Amino acid sequence: MHSLILIADDAPEMASTLDTCLTRNGFRTFQTNTSQAVLATHLNLKPDLVILDVRELCADTLETLARLRRQSDTPIVVMSACDLDGERLRALHAGADDYIVRPFNPDVVVARLLTMLRRSGALAPERRLRVGALEVDTEGYKVCVRTPSGETPVSVTLVEFRLLAHMARLPNRAFTRVELLNACMTDVSASTRTVDSHMTRLRKKLMAEGVSDILESVHGVGYRLQKSG
């Protein structure tokens, strides 16, 4: 089950954009638009993270932020169009864990949220990651293909394993080549072409075991593990 994020937004059109960004990256979301509602919803739903997306950091927002912080240690992110250090400090002093300025880069926002969720323990690593017939054992460093007749090991290199594990944590999400390069490769001479080479070899290995529809190229973006259904 993916992390639940509570979005409190005073502008419906902004909430829709943010919600689309998060759900596309595997998060579950719940939206509300008033201070009282977010406080009550926070107590009832117990989300893994709260986002306060506001036009300006007014007194009501700061009070809501402070009350949320008194309720629990749930990570709280403030989003605002105001790019002033003074506003950042006000939010952080009131209890926010991060302050993100609009307009934002969706990939950067997702990365920052994942970091906070990992630190809070809400994003506990899963040992076995499954995407369709593909299974990645993150502790045993093993990859296999599951079929009705059993499971077949797939021999992969360490880099290939890292690539599969990284993508399997968020199936259906398209990862850019640069993201995969930075997350999975330590060789300073590696490039996005290196990512392509590894993906070509991985696809051949999976196809040899009868799996041809999981590892997909996303034109103009990069790659993803496609979870059918």
PDB file of C-alpha atoms in Angstrom:
ATOM      1  CA  MET A   1       0.000   0.000   0.000  1.00  0.00           C
ATOM      2  CA  HIS A   2       1.375   3.388  -0.963  1.00  0.00           C
ATOM      3  CA  SER A   3       1.614   6.309   1.425  1.00  0.00           C
ATOM      4  CA  LEU A   4      -1.469   8.435   2.094  1.00  0.00           C
ATOM      5  CA  ILE A   5      -1.010  12.186   1.669  1.00  0.00           C
ATOM      6  CA  LEU A   6      -3.534  14.691   2.992  1.00  0.00           C
ATOM      7  CA  ILE A   7      -3.735  17.821   0.820  1.00  0.00           C
ATOM      8  CA  ALA A   8      -5.224  21.001   2.291  1.00  0.00           C
ATOM      9  CA  ASP A   9      -5.536  23.555  -0.492  1.00  0.00           C
ATOM     10  CA  ASP A  10      -7.309  26.916  -0.574  1.00  0.00           C
ATOM     11  CA  ALA A  11      -7.422  26.871  -4.395  1.00  0.00           C
ATOM     12  CA  PRO A  12      -9.252  23.920  -6.048  1.00  0.00           C
ATOM     13  CA  GLU A  13      -7.413  24.299  -9.355  1.00  0.00           C
ATOM     14  CA  MET A  14      -4.059  24.005  -7.581  1.00  0.00           C
ATOM     15  CA  ALA A  15      -5.231  20.976  -5.609  1.00  0.00           C
ATOM     16  CA  SER A  16      -6.196  19.199  -8.822  1.00  0.00           C
ATOM     17  CA  THR A  17      -2.743  19.731 -10.339  1.00  0.00           C
ATOM     18  CA  LEU A  18      -0.983  18.562  -7.194  1.00  0.00           C
ATOM     19  CA  ASP A  19      -3.273  15.558  -6.787  1.00  0.00           C
ATOM     20  CA  THR A  20      -2.587  14.463 -10.369  1.00  0.00           C
ATOM     21  CA  CYS A  21       1.163  14.740  -9.793  1.00  0.00           C
ATOM     22  CA  LEU A  22       1.025  12.628  -6.633  1.00  0.00           C
ATOM     23  CA  THR A  23      -1.371   9.908  -7.802  1.00  0.00           C
ATOM     24  CA  ARG A  24       0.623   9.504 -11.004  1.00  0.00           C
ATOM     25  CA  ASN A  25       3.619   8.701  -8.815  1.00  0.00           C
ATOM     26  CA  GLY A  26       1.883   6.037  -6.763  1.00  0.00           C
ATOM     27  CA  PHE A  27       0.654   8.018  -3.741  1.00  0.00           C
ATOM     28  CA  ARG A  28      -2.859   7.872  -2.331  1.00  0.00           C
ATOM     29  CA  THR A  29      -4.364  11.294  -1.644  1.00  0.00           C
ATOM     30  CA  PHE A  30      -7.233  12.914   0.219  1.00  0.00           C
ATOM     31  CA  GLN A  31      -8.192  16.565  -0.280  1.00  0.00           C
ATOM     32  CA  THR A  32      -9.755  19.154   1.990  1.00  0.00           C
ATOM     33  CA  ASN A  33      -9.889  22.935   1.825  1.00  0.00           C
ATOM     34  CA  THR A  34     -10.484  24.412   5.288  1.00  0.00           C
ATOM     35  CA  SER A  35      -8.360  24.668   8.421  1.00  0.00           C
ATOM     36  CA  GLN A  36     -10.927  22.950  10.617  1.00  0.00           C
ATOM     37  CA  ALA A  37     -11.426  20.193   8.071  1.00  0.00           C
ATOM     38  CA  VAL A  38      -7.733  19.437   7.763  1.00  0.00           C
ATOM     39  CA  LEU A  39      -7.349  19.183  11.542  1.00  0.00           C
ATOM     40  CA  ALA A  40     -10.300  16.812  11.878  1.00  0.00           C
ATOM     41  CA  THR A  41      -9.320  14.792   8.808  1.00  0.00           C
ATOM     42  CA  HIS A  42      -5.762  14.480  10.082  1.00  0.00           C
ATOM     43  CA  LEU A  43      -7.025  12.930  13.317  1.00  0.00           C
ATOM     44  CA  ASN A  44      -9.428  10.572  11.543  1.00  0.00           C
ATOM     45  CA  LEU A  45      -7.313   9.429   8.590  1.00  0.00           C
ATOM     46  CA  LYS A  46      -3.863   9.518  10.201  1.00  0.00           C
ATOM     47  CA  PRO A  47      -2.100  10.276   6.882  1.00  0.00           C
ATOM     48  CA  ASP A  48       1.592   9.629   6.349  1.00  0.00           C
ATOM     49  CA  LEU A  49       2.225  13.227   5.268  1.00  0.00           C
ATOM     50  CA  VAL A  50       0.310  16.530   5.114  1.00  0.00           C
ATOM     51  CA  ILE A  51       0.632  19.221   2.435  1.00  0.00           C
ATOM     52  CA  LEU A  52      -0.680  22.727   3.143  1.00  0.00           C
ATOM     53  CA  ASP A  53      -0.919  24.356  -0.280  1.00  0.00           C
ATOM     54  CA  VAL A  54      -1.734  28.038   0.244  1.00  0.00           C
ATOM     55  CA  ARG A  55      -1.807  31.306  -1.669  1.00  0.00           C
ATOM     56  CA  GLU A  56      -0.192  33.114   1.253  1.00  0.00           C
ATOM     57  CA  LEU A  57       1.069  32.253   4.712  1.00  0.00           C
ATOM     58  CA  CYS A  58      -1.618  34.022   6.754  1.00  0.00           C
ATOM     59  CA  ALA A  59      -2.275  33.828  10.488  1.00  0.00           C
ATOM     60  CA  ASP A  60      -4.902  31.092  10.042  1.00  0.00           C
ATOM     61  CA  THR A  61      -2.461  28.940   8.102  1.00  0.00           C
ATOM     62  CA  LEU A  62       0.237  29.354  10.736  1.00  0.00           C
ATOM     63  CA  GLU A  63      -2.235  28.446  13.477  1.00  0.00           C
ATOM     64  CA  THR A  64      -3.351  25.354  11.554  1.00  0.00           C
ATOM     65  CA  LEU A  65       0.272  24.394  11.045  1.00  0.00           C
ATOM     66  CA  ALA A  66       1.058  24.790  14.739  1.00  0.00           C
ATOM     67  CA  ARG A  67      -1.992  22.752  15.766  1.00  0.00           C
ATOM     68  CA  LEU A  68      -1.113  19.978  13.318  1.00  0.00           C
ATOM     69  CA  ARG A  69       2.346  19.832  14.799  1.00  0.00           C
ATOM     70  CA  ARG A  70       0.916  19.580  18.317  1.00  0.00           C
ATOM     71  CA  GLN A  71      -1.335  16.724  17.191  1.00  0.00           C
ATOM     72  CA  SER A  72       1.486  14.506  15.929  1.00  0.00           C
ATOM     73  CA  ASP A  73       4.915  14.293  14.330  1.00  0.00           C
ATOM     74  CA  THR A  74       3.466  13.624  10.855  1.00  0.00           C
ATOM     75  CA  PRO A  75       5.679  15.304   8.205  1.00  0.00           C
ATOM     76  CA  ILE A  76       4.159  18.610   7.058  1.00  0.00           C
ATOM     77  CA  VAL A  77       4.988  20.438   3.829  1.00  0.00           C
ATOM     78  CA  VAL A  78       3.941  24.006   3.077  1.00  0.00           C
ATOM     79  CA  MET A  79       3.547  24.998  -0.585  1.00  0.00           C
ATOM     80  CA  SER A  80       3.259  28.644  -1.556  1.00  0.00           C
ATOM     81  CA  ALA A  81       3.963  30.996  -4.445  1.00  0.00           C
ATOM     82  CA  CYS A  82       5.877  33.276  -2.067  1.00  0.00           C
ATOM     83  CA  ASP A  83       9.623  32.887  -2.566  1.00  0.00           C
ATOM     84  CA  LEU A  84      10.812  34.888   0.444  1.00  0.00           C
ATOM     85  CA  ASP A  85      13.169  33.651   3.148  1.00  0.00           C
ATOM     86  CA  GLY A  86      11.017  35.312   5.796  1.00  0.00           C
ATOM     87  CA  GLU A  87       8.003  33.225   4.791  1.00  0.00           C
ATOM     88  CA  ARG A  88      10.079  30.053   4.767  1.00  0.00           C
ATOM     89  CA  LEU A  89      11.292  30.779   8.285  1.00  0.00           C
ATOM     90  CA  ARG A  90       7.776  31.512   9.557  1.00  0.00           C
ATOM     91  CA  ALA A  91       6.541  28.192   8.197  1.00  0.00           C
ATOM     92  CA  LEU A  92       9.485  26.203   9.528  1.00  0.00           C
ATOM     93  CA  HIS A  93       9.310  27.822  12.971  1.00  0.00           C
ATOM     94  CA  ALA A  94       5.573  27.053  13.132  1.00  0.00           C
ATOM     95  CA  GLY A  95       6.240  23.349  12.579  1.00  0.00           C
ATOM     96  CA  ALA A  96       6.667  22.674   8.859  1.00  0.00           C
ATOM     97  CA  ASP A  97       9.268  20.125   7.787  1.00  0.00           C
ATOM     98  CA  ASP A  98       9.710  21.644   4.329  1.00  0.00           C
ATOM     99  CA  TYR A  99       8.655  24.669   2.283  1.00  0.00           C
ATOM    100  CA  ILE A 100       8.204  24.313  -1.479  1.00  0.00           C
ATOM    101  CA  VAL A 101       7.744  27.269  -3.810  1.00  0.00           C
ATOM    102  CA  ARG A 102       5.280  27.255  -6.696  1.00  0.00           C
ATOM    103  CA  PRO A 103       5.609  26.633  -9.579  1.00  0.00           C
ATOM    104  CA  PHE A 104       7.361  23.400  -8.726  1.00  0.00           C
ATOM    105  CA  ASN A 105       9.148  20.639 -10.591  1.00  0.00           C
ATOM    106  CA  PRO A 106       7.029  17.483 -10.047  1.00  0.00           C
ATOM    107  CA  ASP A 107      10.050  15.166  -9.967  1.00  0.00           C
ATOM    108  CA  VAL A 108      11.754  17.316  -7.324  1.00  0.00           C
ATOM    109  CA  VAL A 109       8.593  17.444  -5.199  1.00  0.00           C
ATOM    110  CA  VAL A 110       8.169  13.660  -5.342  1.00  0.00           C
ATOM    111  CA  ALA A 111      11.829  13.128  -4.408  1.00  0.00           C
ATOM    112  CA  ARG A 112      11.519  15.455  -1.409  1.00  0.00           C
ATOM    113  CA  LEU A 113       8.319  13.790  -0.221  1.00  0.00           C
ATOM    114  CA  LEU A 114       9.874  10.331  -0.500  1.00  0.00           C
ATOM    115  CA  THR A 115      12.864  11.526   1.535  1.00  0.00           C
ATOM    116  CA  MET A 116      10.598  12.793   4.329  1.00  0.00           C
ATOM    117  CA  LEU A 117       8.532   9.608   4.306  1.00  0.00           C
ATOM    118  CA  ARG A 118      11.648   7.454   4.569  1.00  0.00           C
ATOM    119  CA  ARG A 119      12.953   9.514   7.484  1.00  0.00           C
ATOM    120  CA  SER A 120       9.623   9.279   9.289  1.00  0.00           C
ATOM    121  CA  GLY A 121       9.466   5.519   8.833  1.00  0.00           C
ATOM    122  CA  ALA A 122       6.246   5.728   6.827  1.00  0.00           C
ATOM    123  CA  LEU A 123       7.974   4.353   3.748  1.00  0.00           C
ATOM    124  CA  ALA A 124       9.372   1.160   5.161  1.00  0.00           C
ATOM    125  CA  PRO A 125      11.252  -0.788   2.505  1.00  0.00           C
ATOM    126  CA  GLU A 126       9.533  -3.927   1.223  1.00  0.00           C
ATOM    127  CA  ARG A 127      11.638  -7.035   0.909  1.00  0.00           C
ATOM    128  CA  ARG A 128       9.828  -8.476  -2.095  1.00  0.00           C
ATOM    129  CA  LEU A 129       8.712  -6.130  -4.840  1.00  0.00           C
ATOM    130  CA  ARG A 130       6.294  -7.588  -7.383  1.00  0.00           C
ATOM    131  CA  VAL A 131       5.326  -6.145 -10.740  1.00  0.00           C
ATOM    132  CA  GLY A 132       3.261  -8.575 -12.746  1.00  0.00           C
ATOM    133  CA  ALA A 133       5.238 -11.796 -13.099  1.00  0.00           C
ATOM    134  CA  LEU A 134       8.461 -10.078 -12.025  1.00  0.00           C
ATOM    135  CA  GLU A 135       9.663 -10.357  -8.417  1.00  0.00           C
ATOM    136  CA  VAL A 136      12.635  -8.483  -6.945  1.00  0.00           C
ATOM    137  CA  ASP A 137      14.046  -9.627  -3.592  1.00  0.00           C
ATOM    138  CA  THR A 138      15.715  -6.507  -2.161  1.00  0.00           C
ATOM    139  CA  GLU A 139      17.437  -8.364   0.682  1.00  0.00           C
ATOM    140  CA  GLY A 140      18.577 -11.421  -1.206  1.00  0.00           C
ATOM    141  CA  TYR A 141      19.507  -9.406  -4.321  1.00  0.00           C
ATOM    142  CA  LYS A 142      17.582 -11.867  -6.462  1.00  0.00           C
ATOM    143  CA  VAL A 143      15.276 -11.440  -9.432  1.00  0.00           C
ATOM    144  CA  CYS A 144      12.852 -14.069 -10.635  1.00  0.00           C
ATOM    145  CA  VAL A 145       9.890 -14.516 -12.950  1.00  0.00           C
ATOM    146  CA  ARG A 146       6.819 -16.199 -11.470  1.00  0.00           C
ATOM    147  CA  THR A 147       4.609 -18.408 -13.626  1.00  0.00           C
ATOM    148  CA  PRO A 148       1.853 -20.934 -12.831  1.00  0.00           C
ATOM    149  CA  SER A 149       4.487 -23.662 -13.000  1.00  0.00           C
ATOM    150  CA  GLY A 150       6.845 -22.009 -10.512  1.00  0.00           C
ATOM    151  CA  GLU A 151       9.552 -19.373 -10.442  1.00  0.00           C
ATOM    152  CA  THR A 152      12.561 -18.932 -12.702  1.00  0.00           C
ATOM    153  CA  PRO A 153      15.659 -17.032 -11.502  1.00  0.00           C
ATOM    154  CA  VAL A 154      16.910 -14.239 -13.752  1.00  0.00           C
ATOM    155  CA  SER A 155      20.651 -13.602 -13.681  1.00  0.00           C
ATOM    156  CA  VAL A 156      21.311  -9.848 -13.432  1.00  0.00           C
ATOM    157  CA  THR A 157      24.276  -7.630 -12.649  1.00  0.00           C
ATOM    158  CA  LEU A 158      24.296  -5.378  -9.572  1.00  0.00           C
ATOM    159  CA  VAL A 159      23.436  -2.309 -11.646  1.00  0.00           C
ATOM    160  CA  GLU A 160      20.621  -4.162 -13.417  1.00  0.00           C
ATOM    161  CA  PHE A 161      19.293  -5.244 -10.028  1.00  0.00           C
ATOM    162  CA  ARG A 162      19.363  -1.656  -8.745  1.00  0.00           C
ATOM    163  CA  LEU A 163      17.497  -0.438 -11.809  1.00  0.00           C
ATOM    164  CA  LEU A 164      14.755  -3.044 -11.434  1.00  0.00           C
ATOM    165  CA  ALA A 165      14.408  -2.491  -7.674  1.00  0.00           C
ATOM    166  CA  HIS A 166      14.266   1.292  -8.084  1.00  0.00           C
ATOM    167  CA  MET A 167      11.493   1.130 -10.668  1.00  0.00           C
ATOM    168  CA  ALA A 168       9.605  -1.701  -8.944  1.00  0.00           C
ATOM    169  CA  ARG A 169       9.025   0.498  -5.893  1.00  0.00           C
ATOM    170  CA  LEU A 170       6.796   2.719  -8.034  1.00  0.00           C
ATOM    171  CA  PRO A 171       5.321   0.567 -10.810  1.00  0.00           C
ATOM    172  CA  ASN A 172       3.765   2.414 -13.768  1.00  0.00           C
ATOM    173  CA  ARG A 173       5.787   5.550 -12.999  1.00  0.00           C
ATOM    174  CA  ALA A 174       7.986   6.744 -15.852  1.00  0.00           C
ATOM    175  CA  PHE A 175      11.559   7.390 -14.691  1.00  0.00           C
ATOM    176  CA  THR A 176      13.860   9.643 -16.668  1.00  0.00           C
ATOM    177  CA  ARG A 177      17.259   8.361 -17.713  1.00  0.00           C
ATOM    178  CA  VAL A 178      18.903  10.982 -15.508  1.00  0.00           C
ATOM    179  CA  GLU A 179      16.882   9.829 -12.476  1.00  0.00           C
ATOM    180  CA  LEU A 180      17.935   6.231 -13.042  1.00  0.00           C
ATOM    181  CA  LEU A 181      21.536   7.235 -13.648  1.00  0.00           C
ATOM    182  CA  ASN A 182      21.738   9.208 -10.395  1.00  0.00           C
ATOM    183  CA  ALA A 183      19.874   6.648  -8.301  1.00  0.00           C
ATOM    184  CA  CYS A 184      21.434   3.407  -9.521  1.00  0.00           C
ATOM    185  CA  MET A 185      24.937   4.005 -10.853  1.00  0.00           C
ATOM    186  CA  THR A 186      28.122   4.879  -8.997  1.00  0.00           C
ATOM    187  CA  ASP A 187      30.508   4.844 -11.962  1.00  0.00           C
ATOM    188  CA  VAL A 188      31.446   8.475 -12.666  1.00  0.00           C
ATOM    189  CA  SER A 189      31.909   7.663 -16.352  1.00  0.00           C
ATOM    190  CA  ALA A 190      28.333   6.385 -16.706  1.00  0.00           C
ATOM    191  CA  SER A 191      25.892   8.365 -18.844  1.00  0.00           C
ATOM    192  CA  THR A 192      22.299   8.165 -20.012  1.00  0.00           C
ATOM    193  CA  ARG A 193      23.553   5.959 -22.858  1.00  0.00           C
ATOM    194  CA  THR A 194      24.817   3.568 -20.184  1.00  0.00           C
ATOM    195  CA  VAL A 195      21.274   3.421 -18.803  1.00  0.00           C
ATOM    196  CA  ASP A 196      19.975   2.539 -22.274  1.00  0.00           C
ATOM    197  CA  SER A 197      22.546  -0.247 -22.621  1.00  0.00           C
ATOM    198  CA  HIS A 198      21.568  -1.795 -19.294  1.00  0.00           C
ATOM    199  CA  MET A 199      17.883  -1.568 -20.171  1.00  0.00           C
ATOM    200  CA  THR A 200      18.458  -3.291 -23.505  1.00  0.00           C
ATOM    201  CA  ARG A 201      20.210  -6.176 -21.756  1.00  0.00           C
ATOM    202  CA  LEU A 202      17.526  -6.370 -19.077  1.00  0.00           C
ATOM    203  CA  ARG A 203      14.761  -6.494 -21.663  1.00  0.00           C
ATOM    204  CA  LYS A 204      16.508  -9.370 -23.472  1.00  0.00           C
ATOM    205  CA  LYS A 205      16.910 -11.303 -20.211  1.00  0.00           C
ATOM    206  CA  LEU A 206      13.255 -10.851 -19.294  1.00  0.00           C
ATOM    207  CA  MET A 207      12.072 -11.754 -22.790  1.00  0.00           C
ATOM    208  CA  ALA A 208      14.147 -14.930 -22.628  1.00  0.00           C
ATOM    209  CA  GLU A 209      11.963 -15.940 -19.664  1.00  0.00           C
ATOM    210  CA  GLY A 210       8.744 -15.079 -21.492  1.00  0.00           C
ATOM    211  CA  VAL A 211       8.242 -11.610 -20.002  1.00  0.00           C
ATOM    212  CA  SER A 212       7.922  -9.045 -22.775  1.00  0.00           C
ATOM    213  CA  ASP A 213       5.328  -6.594 -21.473  1.00  0.00           C
ATOM    214  CA  ILE A 214       6.720  -5.284 -18.163  1.00  0.00           C
ATOM    215  CA  LEU A 215       9.825  -3.216 -18.949  1.00  0.00           C
ATOM    216  CA  GLU A 216       8.687  -0.409 -21.230  1.00  0.00           C
ATOM    217  CA  SER A 217      10.398   2.491 -22.970  1.00  0.00           C
ATOM    218  CA  VAL A 218       8.568   5.804 -22.568  1.00  0.00           C
ATOM    219  CA  HIS A 219       9.243   7.984 -25.597  1.00  0.00           C
ATOM    220  CA  GLY A 220      10.966  11.228 -24.701  1.00  0.00           C
ATOM    221  CA  VAL A 221      11.174  10.307 -21.013  1.00  0.00           C
ATOM    222  CA  GLY A 222      12.872   7.050 -20.088  1.00  0.00           C
ATOM    223  CA  TYR A 223      11.593   3.749 -18.713  1.00  0.00           C
ATOM    224  CA  ARG A 224       9.001   2.174 -16.444  1.00  0.00           C
ATOM    225  CA  LEU A 225       7.867  -1.181 -15.148  1.00  0.00           C
ATOM    226  CA  GLN A 226       4.305  -1.561 -16.356  1.00  0.00           C
ATOM    227  CA  LYS A 227       1.950  -3.275 -13.941  1.00  0.00           C
ATOM    228  CA  SER A 228      -0.957  -4.694 -15.890  1.00  0.00           C
ATOM    229  CA  GLY A 229      -4.494  -4.398 -14.646  1.00  0.00           C
TER     230      GLY A 229
END
